[in-house]
């Protein structure tokens, strides 16, 4: 029986990467006087690595052979990331990033039906609450029984740890939950934790591998603007009835 919906955040609740995180990283680089600049294409490559601090290290190691790491490079990464988080949460507070189609509708329906809601994400906790407060509702962080985020587990996605941590907190088994993801790193994490997973793709993840998904969709769909299914001919709206149908099939 379905008891909980567990949501990824970046790319799933909202398209936060290109016009949110990327912009905030670049602002932090400028603030600290670095000549690093992540354009839209390069950022797509950097998304191979989850976690902002991890992503910056990956960039230096794989894309900047010319950069000489200072002795305090670890501190620099931590400071850059703090600055980036400040820029990102400010951008969200300006109402910068809307939720993806169907997200609010499905969350509202799940709440009315008494389902548990949870978050399992790689991003920093402050980023999650800022997005929920400013794009969903001011009190919406309280709607989620668990917000599992950031460095709370050491091994970030694609490791399953963040989903396992969230389910442990909820006292629920994988069979009682469904996960919502947008990326190949995300579904590897959720499937690794044994969760059935619905995928909504975005421009960065459209060509990712999602072999093991319940459904791969353009988005969750709204009445009048239905989702398009990418793994077969089908259009519609993801609501609890449709989810129950997929889970039974
Ligand atoms: C999200 C991420 C995050 C954000 C940056 O992955 O990879 O790293 O890009 O967040 P997922 P921080 O959607 O799979 O959770 O800078 O706060 O780490
Ligand atoms: Mg994601």
PDB file of N, CA and C in Angstrom, residues 117-119 125-126 128-134 136-147:
ATOM      1  N   UNK A 117       4.706  13.004   3.048  1.00  0.00           N
ATOM      2  CA  UNK A 117       5.586  13.606   2.039  1.00  0.00           C
ATOM      3  C   UNK A 117       7.007  13.653   2.582  1.00  0.00           C
ATOM      4  N   UNK A 118       7.975  13.404   1.711  1.00  0.00           N
ATOM      5  CA  UNK A 118       9.379  13.496   2.112  1.00  0.00           C
ATOM      6  C   UNK A 118      10.230  14.044   0.982  1.00  0.00           C
ATOM      7  N   UNK A 119      11.412  14.522   1.376  1.00  0.00           N
ATOM      8  CA  UNK A 119      12.396  15.050   0.419  1.00  0.00           C
ATOM      9  C   UNK A 119      13.686  14.247   0.582  1.00  0.00           C
ATOM     10  N   UNK A 125      20.404  21.960   2.773  1.00  0.00           N
ATOM     11  CA  UNK A 125      19.078  22.135   3.401  1.00  0.00           C
ATOM     12  C   UNK A 125      18.491  23.536   3.218  1.00  0.00           C
ATOM     13  N   UNK A 126      19.304  24.586   3.361  1.00  0.00           N
ATOM     14  CA  UNK A 126      18.792  25.961   3.190  1.00  0.00           C
ATOM     15  C   UNK A 126      18.182  26.171   1.805  1.00  0.00           C
ATOM     16  N   UNK A 128      16.645  23.927   0.034  1.00  0.00           N
ATOM     17  CA  UNK A 128      15.348  23.231  -0.030  1.00  0.00           C
ATOM     18  C   UNK A 128      14.272  24.092   0.620  1.00  0.00           C
ATOM     19  N   UNK A 129      14.559  24.564   1.832  1.00  0.00           N
ATOM     20  CA  UNK A 129      13.526  25.348   2.523  1.00  0.00           C
ATOM     21  C   UNK A 129      13.253  26.650   1.781  1.00  0.00           C
ATOM     22  N   UNK A 130      14.279  27.261   1.190  1.00  0.00           N
ATOM     23  CA  UNK A 130      14.045  28.501   0.429  1.00  0.00           C
ATOM     24  C   UNK A 130      13.135  28.228  -0.769  1.00  0.00           C
ATOM     25  N   UNK A 131      13.395  27.144  -1.469  1.00  0.00           N
ATOM     26  CA  UNK A 131      12.548  26.831  -2.640  1.00  0.00           C
ATOM     27  C   UNK A 131      11.111  26.550  -2.196  1.00  0.00           C
ATOM     28  N   UNK A 132      10.964  25.738  -1.152  1.00  0.00           N
ATOM     29  CA  UNK A 132       9.605  25.394  -0.699  1.00  0.00           C
ATOM     30  C   UNK A 132       8.870  26.656  -0.235  1.00  0.00           C
ATOM     31  N   UNK A 133       9.529  27.464   0.585  1.00  0.00           N
ATOM     32  CA  UNK A 133       8.883  28.674   1.126  1.00  0.00           C
ATOM     33  C   UNK A 133       8.451  29.630   0.038  1.00  0.00           C
ATOM     34  N   UNK A 134       9.349  29.866  -0.917  1.00  0.00           N
ATOM     35  CA  UNK A 134       9.097  30.933  -1.885  1.00  0.00           C
ATOM     36  C   UNK A 134       8.354  30.458  -3.137  1.00  0.00           C
ATOM     37  N   UNK A 136       6.473  27.215  -3.215  1.00  0.00           N
ATOM     38  CA  UNK A 136       5.298  26.379  -2.906  1.00  0.00           C
ATOM     39  C   UNK A 136       4.364  27.130  -1.951  1.00  0.00           C
ATOM     40  N   UNK A 137       4.772  27.315  -0.709  1.00  0.00           N
ATOM     41  CA  UNK A 137       3.975  28.088   0.267  1.00  0.00           C
ATOM     42  C   UNK A 137       4.867  28.381   1.462  1.00  0.00           C
ATOM     43  N   UNK A 138       4.666  29.520   2.142  1.00  0.00           N
ATOM     44  CA  UNK A 138       5.560  29.901   3.242  1.00  0.00           C
ATOM     45  C   UNK A 138       5.694  28.809   4.319  1.00  0.00           C
ATOM     46  N   UNK A 139       4.608  28.075   4.593  1.00  0.00           N
ATOM     47  CA  UNK A 139       4.686  27.059   5.647  1.00  0.00           C
ATOM     48  C   UNK A 139       4.963  25.661   5.097  1.00  0.00           C
ATOM     49  N   UNK A 140       5.255  25.561   3.801  1.00  0.00           N
ATOM     50  CA  UNK A 140       5.319  24.219   3.197  1.00  0.00           C
ATOM     51  C   UNK A 140       6.473  23.340   3.683  1.00  0.00           C
ATOM     52  N   UNK A 141       7.598  23.891   4.193  1.00  0.00           N
ATOM     53  CA  UNK A 141       8.595  22.958   4.737  1.00  0.00           C
ATOM     54  C   UNK A 141       7.986  22.042   5.813  1.00  0.00           C
ATOM     55  N   UNK A 142       6.957  22.558   6.523  1.00  0.00           N
ATOM     56  CA  UNK A 142       6.316  21.745   7.563  1.00  0.00           C
ATOM     57  C   UNK A 142       5.419  20.638   6.993  1.00  0.00           C
ATOM     58  N   UNK A 143       5.114  20.706   5.725  1.00  0.00           N
ATOM     59  CA  UNK A 143       4.278  19.662   5.124  1.00  0.00           C
ATOM     60  C   UNK A 143       5.052  18.355   4.947  1.00  0.00           C
ATOM     61  N   UNK A 144       6.389  18.464   5.004  1.00  0.00           N
ATOM     62  CA  UNK A 144       7.233  17.297   4.723  1.00  0.00           C
ATOM     63  C   UNK A 144       7.688  16.661   6.041  1.00  0.00           C
ATOM     64  N   UNK A 145       7.374  15.390   6.189  1.00  0.00           N
ATOM     65  CA  UNK A 145       7.706  14.685   7.433  1.00  0.00           C
ATOM     66  C   UNK A 145       9.209  14.499   7.568  1.00  0.00           C
ATOM     67  N   UNK A 146       9.914  14.482   6.443  1.00  0.00           N
ATOM     68  CA  UNK A 146      11.371  14.418   6.496  1.00  0.00           C
ATOM     69  C   UNK A 146      11.940  15.239   5.333  1.00  0.00           C
ATOM     70  N   UNK A 147      12.991  16.020   5.647  1.00  0.00           N
ATOM     71  CA  UNK A 147      13.748  16.694   4.587  1.00  0.00           C
ATOM     72  C   UNK A 147      15.187  16.200   4.724  1.00  0.00           C
TER      73      UNK A 147
END
